[in-house]
Amino acid sequence: MSSNSFAYNEQSGGGEAAELGQEATSTISSSGAFGLFSSDWKKNEDLKQMLESNKDSAKLDAMKRIVGMIAKGKNASELFPAVVKNVASKNIEIKKLVYVYLVRYAEEQQDLALLSISTFQRALKDPNQLIRASALRVLSSIRVPIIVPVMMLAIKEASADLSPYVRKNAAHAIQKLYSLDPEQKEMLIEVIEKLLKDKSTLVAGSVVMAFEEVCPDRIDLIHRNYRKLCNLLVDVEEWGQVVIIHMLTRYARTQFVSPWREDDGVEDNEKNFYDSDDEEKEKSGKKKPYSMDPDHRLLIRNTKPLLQSRNAAVVMAVAQLYWHISPRSEAGVISKSLVRLLRSHREVQYIVLQNIATMSIQRKGMFEPYLKSFYVRSTDPTMIKTLKLEILTNLANEANISTLLREFQTYVRSQDKQFAAATIQTIGRCATSIAEVTDTCLNGLVCLLSNRDEIVVAESVVVIKKLLQMQPAQHGEIIKHMAKLLDSITVPVARASILWLIGENCERVPKIAPDVLRKMAKSFTSEDDLVKLQILNLGAKLYLTNSKQTKLLTQYILNLGKYDQNYDIRDRTRFIRQLIVPNEKSGALSKYAKKIFLAQKPAPLLESPFKDRDHFQLGTLSHTLNVKASGYLELSNWPEVAPDPSVRNVEVIESAKEWTPLGKTKKEKPEKKFYSESEEEEEEEEEDEEEDPSDSSSDSESGSGRESGDSGSSNEDSSEDSSSGQDSETGSEAEAEHQRVAKTNSKTKRKSASEDREKKNGKSQALESSSEESSSTEESSSESESESGSDSEPAPRKTAKAKERKPQQERPPPSKDVFLLDLDDFNPVSTPVALPTPALSPSLIADLEGLNLSTSSSIINVSTPVFVPTKTHELLHRMRGKGLAAHYCFPRQPCIFGDKMVSVQITLTNTSDGKIENIHVGGKKLAVGVQMHVFHPIESLEPEGSVTVSMGIDFCDSTQTASFQLCTKDDCFNVNIQPPVGELLLPVAMSEKDFKKEQGMLTGMNETSATLIAAPQNFTPSMILQKVVNVANLGAVPSSQDNIHRFAAKTVHSGSLMLVTVELKEGSTAQLIINTEKTVIGSVLLRELKPVLSQG
């Protein structure tokens, strides 16, 4: 890579310099050295004098202006001697700008740069990390082989630097040194291996880029760092993410078996005709069910959140990863993200559409739901229009072809002639791929033959010719119609196509063909070469089939061709004459002339131009150009048998022995694998049985990631150190301590289970432990905190888990995965009490064991509703229900059918004259996760009779509609229940102190606010209370301040707190603040409360 790319893309030094350069350009005076008519000599002399000044301020100003020149693209190379003198300046600001300049011009002025080599070497020891990094960048930009040893030494020292920014620059310098002297490869690989072990997210992307440049085939260097790279991926800078994802895609294709085997096993399921039953049993015995490697799953799961990235390259990288290594059933998640990128710049659209075009050939179903996103806009450039047409053609099927053909009719009338021609080709492809619309398309194309635009007519002729080749016998009339067009069409390709069609079907149009040949003979000399060749062919075919009428005409045409200026036409003429006109010199071929000329031609195969691109990796330059570019690394085929997965296991770090308490000895234990298959299976079983919602909020891929990550340490390095301590800390004492803590934890969980049973009997009780409340803050923190510690799980933890399993079976299964930006409707987020790790001393474990963390949950108690609205909502109108009317309301009471359900009362009224029988709930159309407990069927309802029934609906903390059928004996009616956001809450009683404490933990992204303006009489305590509880089912919280009113509730499904504060300001304004981890519900509630509180 060139030095320029590093000069302006660094995160600290280069960025500051670029800002300084911009600042400098804004201070340039119009009458000074940069005046419009000033000469370069005067301008540069002025800057040279300033650089030789004794004042640092003048030098700094000069350097700012020089960097400004570079930023504008002006040449400042002749100032190099004056600038390089200041490389030893003691002023850090000057020194940084001098280094920025030298990075740009060191390669051009190598001799002068070499004079300052000792200064750069001294700067590598500078206490300022920016100076050290800049010196290394300048040193690696001097492209002189003589200083390779100096550069090598500098890179080795920088790779061990305490600053991650300097280590990042060392990784950049590796690529420059390798391009200068490839013989240093082995030594550079050692540095890369060392940097790959680096735990800093700043270094990860750069070192993987160096790995890809220097030694992309050394997969063995990645094995032990694979899991770390997967877990750090979310926190790496965007361009680092792209490089790492591409590298991990190649890695996965070499280390894991194909996940597509399960999809490709269709033919294997069918028994061969001659196979006996015994052979069939043997085959089925040999066939093993596919189970995905946990490391394979780790990569797929950890890249999914990046589909929400703002960087199009990252989204594209994740999309190609899913396409190449994920099971086909899971690849569909990328389609929505790729369609989102179509709102970006046209360059991004072009690349994304190219990749979608390749994907849509093999898997149409992925993009069919987004068909309208590929409709062409009038503002799209031609290249985008053509690609969208390609995708629409790939997605065409019997269900949507009528819609697409109507769309294509509009495109044909476009002013963009190239696009209109491409549309006609598209119609032809649809006609060949979907037999039901072939005739319709053909008729439409024939209508286009009367179009005024010659290009449209010509393209239509070419496409009709291809379609007629498939069923020529049925369309004699079309051929006659096209023969008449020869007089008006001038485009050579179209004229040649018509002549070829008439020649092929000359026996079907015996009267028209000779006349066409007569007309063509007249204009032969003025025709295009392509048309002349087809005239010769037409003459030969007519000579063989209708020689009486056309013999003289053909000889006349052959004589004209004999003296044509184009040698291709002369050669064709001689060949045809010898073949069709028998004479003494004619060879044996003349007997078969008719078979040669009038042989049955195979129908053309209209294929997508993107069909042969799928062998290139998506998102690469080679795929875009459809040519293998230099530096392209091919994806290998899946291995038949997966290589040994133990190579990815991380060794136990022996240095952790220092944690052992004095006077105590450890029993040696054999080293344990990081990810053994049996452990993974046990973890999966436990996850199915126990309710551990932290699984849905963290992307840890094994039990070890969950256990070690729950310690909640925010420091990445310290969390990894503690996890390594867990790995090494073994022995009977640690196991005993774990068992005691596991017993305490299981008692707490049994206690909470009994409290849940008491709640069903109508008693108020504590809902959640404080650990579950604090889980919201833990969950919103970086995923790397829970993943960075996932090195291995100690054996004693498995014993504790086995004891916990029994009480946890009473709980519901864990919720589905929730990713970084899935703000919609996700399930409860709570974290189990973090167990003390064996890395702690036994005395500290004993102290922690005595804490009963569940007692703090008493601050959250469900209270009775302050107000129950009498408003009802219409469910079914009596006219639509044929006499049956239905209304529903929300009684704001805990639901008797389930803790997570909202109670709904439905009033059914018979307004007809007859009895309505068997009223019940029929089919249900519910969103994912939504559940409904229906009422018992009502046998009959008398005229003018009315009955109230109760239902329970789990809306999953969202305002999505619950759709179902309300049925009678004779009819079914589609009805919907959509809850107001205020009815998804249960009021909570809590003290002011507890309210403030919980509010303090729900700040930042968990807080939304708005300013209210209303008359002072609308801000009285009674009015505020009345308005708030009318909108939402909130409980009032006592307040010691008259100007602050507080309300609290919890969501019915997940139990997340909803804290509402109305703070009165001076005058007629107030501040409405809502704190909740359910940000979507919080923002909706804010929108509903604001107008109510503001109005009079």
Tab-separated table of N, CA, C and O in Angstrom, residues 93-152:
chain	number	residue	atom	x	y	z
A	93	GLU	N	4.034	20.213	18.219
A	93	GLU	CA	3.089	20.515	17.141
A	93	GLU	C	3.820	20.633	15.800
A	93	GLU	O	3.347	20.121	14.777
A	94	ILE	N	4.990	21.310	15.829
A	94	ILE	CA	5.773	21.427	14.587
A	94	ILE	C	6.250	20.056	14.133
A	94	ILE	O	6.164	19.697	12.957
A	95	LYS	N	6.731	19.281	15.096
A	95	LYS	CA	7.277	17.965	14.765
A	95	LYS	C	6.211	17.071	14.127
A	95	LYS	O	6.470	16.371	13.145
A	96	LYS	N	4.962	17.125	14.656
A	96	LYS	CA	3.891	16.296	14.092
A	96	LYS	C	3.601	16.682	12.643
A	96	LYS	O	3.433	15.821	11.774
A	97	LEU	N	3.578	17.984	12.370
A	97	LEU	CA	3.294	18.419	11.005
A	97	LEU	C	4.449	18.107	10.061
A	97	LEU	O	4.230	17.781	8.883
A	98	VAL	N	5.666	18.190	10.568
A	98	VAL	CA	6.831	17.831	9.735
A	98	VAL	C	6.757	16.363	9.355
A	98	VAL	O	7.002	15.983	8.201
A	99	TYR	N	6.360	15.504	10.309
A	99	TYR	CA	6.236	14.072	10.016
A	99	TYR	C	5.127	13.804	8.997
A	99	TYR	O	5.273	12.939	8.127
A	100	VAL	N	4.039	14.558	9.077
A	100	VAL	CA	2.961	14.395	8.090
A	100	VAL	C	3.495	14.731	6.694
A	100	VAL	O	3.220	14.025	5.717
A	101	TYR	N	4.274	15.807	6.612
A	101	TYR	CA	4.857	16.211	5.324
A	101	TYR	C	5.828	15.140	4.819
A	101	TYR	O	5.815	14.780	3.633
A	102	LEU	N	6.678	14.638	5.721
A	102	LEU	CA	7.702	13.673	5.310
A	102	LEU	C	7.080	12.350	4.842
A	102	LEU	O	7.593	11.717	3.916
A	103	VAL	N	5.990	11.929	5.473
A	103	VAL	CA	5.317	10.705	5.029
A	103	VAL	C	4.870	10.844	3.581
A	103	VAL	O	4.924	9.905	2.793
A	104	ARG	N	4.459	12.069	3.227
A	104	ARG	CA	3.984	12.306	1.860
A	104	ARG	C	5.125	12.340	0.852
A	104	ARG	O	5.004	11.830	-0.262
A	105	TYR	N	6.281	12.926	1.225
A	105	TYR	CA	7.321	13.178	0.225
A	105	TYR	C	8.624	12.400	0.454
A	105	TYR	O	9.558	12.554	-0.326
A	106	ALA	N	8.702	11.571	1.489
A	106	ALA	CA	9.952	10.844	1.765
A	106	ALA	C	10.318	9.910	0.628
A	106	ALA	O	11.498	9.711	0.311
A	107	GLU	N	9.305	9.320	-0.026
A	107	GLU	CA	9.586	8.378	-1.108
A	107	GLU	C	10.157	9.093	-2.332
A	107	GLU	O	10.988	8.538	-3.060
A	108	GLU	N	9.748	10.357	-2.558
A	108	GLU	CA	10.234	11.103	-3.719
A	108	GLU	C	11.635	11.684	-3.472
A	108	GLU	O	12.447	11.772	-4.392
A	109	GLN	N	11.899	12.102	-2.221
A	109	GLN	CA	13.184	12.739	-1.904
A	109	GLN	C	13.973	11.829	-0.951
A	109	GLN	O	14.258	12.159	0.188
A	110	GLN	N	14.319	10.639	-1.456
A	110	GLN	CA	14.901	9.624	-0.572
A	110	GLN	C	16.269	10.042	-0.024
A	110	GLN	O	16.569	9.828	1.146
A	111	ASP	N	17.093	10.650	-0.863
A	111	ASP	CA	18.445	11.009	-0.427
A	111	ASP	C	18.415	12.006	0.718
A	111	ASP	O	19.160	11.879	1.702
A	112	LEU	N	17.562	13.025	0.600
A	112	LEU	CA	17.472	14.025	1.661
A	112	LEU	C	16.864	13.417	2.931
A	112	LEU	O	17.261	13.753	4.052
A	113	ALA	N	15.908	12.508	2.751
A	113	ALA	CA	15.280	11.883	3.910
A	113	ALA	C	16.280	11.015	4.664
A	113	ALA	O	16.233	10.916	5.899
A	114	LEU	N	17.199	10.386	3.933
A	114	LEU	CA	18.192	9.520	4.582
A	114	LEU	C	19.108	10.313	5.513
A	114	LEU	O	19.653	9.764	6.469
A	115	LEU	N	19.296	11.609	5.225
A	115	LEU	CA	20.169	12.419	6.074
A	115	LEU	C	19.609	12.546	7.491
A	115	LEU	O	20.359	12.785	8.439
A	116	SER	N	18.282	12.397	7.609
A	116	SER	CA	17.645	12.570	8.916
A	116	SER	C	17.325	11.235	9.579
A	116	SER	O	16.529	11.175	10.523
A	117	ILE	N	17.919	10.158	9.088
A	117	ILE	CA	17.563	8.828	9.584
A	117	ILE	C	17.816	8.691	11.081
A	117	ILE	O	17.071	8.058	11.809
A	118	SER	N	18.911	9.327	11.562
A	118	SER	CA	19.233	9.227	13.000
A	118	SER	C	18.176	9.943	13.837
A	118	SER	O	17.854	9.506	14.947
A	119	THR	N	17.627	11.023	13.299
A	119	THR	CA	16.580	11.753	14.020
A	119	THR	C	15.335	10.884	14.171
A	119	THR	O	14.702	10.846	15.229
A	120	PHE	N	14.988	10.160	13.091
A	120	PHE	CA	13.825	9.284	13.160
A	120	PHE	C	14.046	8.167	14.183
A	120	PHE	O	13.129	7.786	14.922
A	121	GLN	N	15.272	7.639	14.211
A	121	GLN	CA	15.559	6.562	15.158
A	121	GLN	C	15.444	7.063	16.602
A	121	GLN	O	14.972	6.340	17.473
A	122	ARG	N	15.910	8.300	16.830
A	122	ARG	CA	15.765	8.859	18.188
A	122	ARG	C	14.287	9.068	18.522
A	122	ARG	O	13.853	8.850	19.644
A	123	ALA	N	13.524	9.503	17.510
A	123	ALA	CA	12.096	9.751	17.750
A	123	ALA	C	11.334	8.473	18.076
A	123	ALA	O	10.270	8.518	18.708
A	124	LEU	N	11.873	7.326	17.697
A	124	LEU	CA	11.209	6.055	18.032
A	124	LEU	C	11.217	5.796	19.531
A	124	LEU	O	10.478	4.940	20.022
A	125	LYS	N	12.076	6.530	20.261
A	125	LYS	CA	12.129	6.385	21.729
A	125	LYS	C	11.430	7.553	22.426
A	125	LYS	O	11.498	7.684	23.650
A	126	ASP	N	10.786	8.433	21.665
A	126	ASP	CA	10.124	9.609	22.230
A	126	ASP	C	9.010	9.194	23.189
A	126	ASP	O	8.323	8.204	22.957
A	127	PRO	N	8.832	9.939	24.308
A	127	PRO	CA	7.757	9.583	25.251
A	127	PRO	C	6.355	9.773	24.671
A	127	PRO	O	5.399	9.167	25.152
A	128	ASN	N	6.206	10.611	23.637
A	128	ASN	CA	4.887	10.845	23.042
A	128	ASN	C	4.576	9.743	22.026
A	128	ASN	O	5.319	9.547	21.065
A	129	GLN	N	3.471	9.039	22.215
A	129	GLN	CA	3.143	7.924	21.327
A	129	GLN	C	2.900	8.381	19.888
A	129	GLN	O	3.220	7.660	18.938
A	130	LEU	N	2.377	9.603	19.710
A	130	LEU	CA	2.122	10.091	18.358
A	130	LEU	C	3.420	10.324	17.601
A	130	LEU	O	3.515	10.078	16.399
A	131	ILE	N	4.436	10.805	18.324
A	131	ILE	CA	5.739	11.030	17.691
A	131	ILE	C	6.378	9.691	17.334
A	131	ILE	O	6.942	9.526	16.237
A	132	ARG	N	6.285	8.715	18.241
A	132	ARG	CA	6.863	7.390	17.953
A	132	ARG	C	6.200	6.782	16.710
A	132	ARG	O	6.871	6.246	15.824
A	133	ALA	N	4.876	6.878	16.656
A	133	ALA	CA	4.153	6.302	15.523
A	133	ALA	C	4.484	7.038	14.224
A	133	ALA	O	4.704	6.408	13.180
A	134	SER	N	4.547	8.374	14.285
A	134	SER	CA	4.854	9.152	13.081
A	134	SER	C	6.258	8.861	12.574
A	134	SER	O	6.498	8.772	11.365
A	135	ALA	N	7.214	8.713	13.498
A	135	ALA	CA	8.591	8.407	13.093
A	135	ALA	C	8.652	7.064	12.374
A	135	ALA	O	9.354	6.912	11.362
A	136	LEU	N	7.902	6.092	12.877
A	136	LEU	CA	7.892	4.778	12.228
A	136	LEU	C	7.252	4.869	10.839
A	136	LEU	O	7.713	4.222	9.889
A	137	ARG	N	6.217	5.684	10.718
A	137	ARG	CA	5.561	5.837	9.417
A	137	ARG	C	6.504	6.490	8.404
A	137	ARG	O	6.558	6.083	7.234
A	138	VAL	N	7.248	7.513	8.854
A	138	VAL	CA	8.191	8.167	7.939
A	138	VAL	C	9.295	7.194	7.553
A	138	VAL	O	9.676	7.085	6.381
A	139	LEU	N	9.804	6.476	8.524
A	139	LEU	CA	10.898	5.531	8.269
A	139	LEU	C	10.469	4.473	7.261
A	139	LEU	O	11.227	4.126	6.341
A	140	SER	N	9.240	3.986	7.394
A	140	SER	CA	8.776	2.947	6.465
A	140	SER	C	8.396	3.525	5.105
A	140	SER	O	8.202	2.775	4.153
A	141	SER	N	8.312	4.855	5.020
A	141	SER	CA	7.982	5.484	3.729
A	141	SER	C	9.221	5.762	2.895
A	141	SER	O	9.110	6.118	1.716
A	142	ILE	N	10.396	5.656	3.479
A	142	ILE	CA	11.639	5.856	2.727
A	142	ILE	C	11.957	4.541	2.019
A	142	ILE	O	12.436	3.586	2.644
A	143	ARG	N	11.674	4.469	0.738
A	143	ARG	CA	11.748	3.205	-0.005
A	143	ARG	C	13.163	2.962	-0.531
A	143	ARG	O	13.404	2.957	-1.739
A	144	VAL	N	14.116	2.790	0.384
A	144	VAL	CA	15.502	2.548	-0.009
A	144	VAL	C	15.939	1.220	0.607
A	144	VAL	O	15.876	1.047	1.830
A	145	PRO	N	16.377	0.262	-0.223
A	145	PRO	CA	16.733	-1.063	0.314
A	145	PRO	C	17.814	-1.028	1.384
A	145	PRO	O	17.870	-1.904	2.240
A	146	ILE	N	18.667	0.003	1.375
A	146	ILE	CA	19.794	0.025	2.311
A	146	ILE	C	19.352	0.152	3.764
A	146	ILE	O	20.075	-0.239	4.685
A	147	ILE	N	18.166	0.705	3.998
A	147	ILE	CA	17.732	0.888	5.390
A	147	ILE	C	16.762	-0.217	5.839
A	147	ILE	O	16.104	-0.084	6.868
A	148	VAL	N	16.661	-1.309	5.061
A	148	VAL	CA	15.759	-2.414	5.439
A	148	VAL	C	16.073	-2.943	6.835
A	148	VAL	O	15.170	-3.146	7.647
A	149	PRO	N	17.369	-3.170	7.204
A	149	PRO	CA	17.653	-3.658	8.567
A	149	PRO	C	17.181	-2.681	9.649
A	149	PRO	O	16.691	-3.096	10.701
A	150	VAL	N	17.336	-1.380	9.375
A	150	VAL	CA	16.890	-0.372	10.345
A	150	VAL	C	15.372	-0.442	10.509
A	150	VAL	O	14.838	-0.403	11.628
A	151	MET	N	14.671	-0.545	9.374
A	151	MET	CA	13.219	-0.640	9.432
A	151	MET	C	12.777	-1.904	10.168
A	151	MET	O	11.843	-1.887	10.965
A	152	MET	N	13.472	-3.012	9.906
A	152	MET	CA	13.108	-4.283	10.544
A	152	MET	C	13.240	-4.183	12.056
A	152	MET	O	12.360	-4.623	12.810
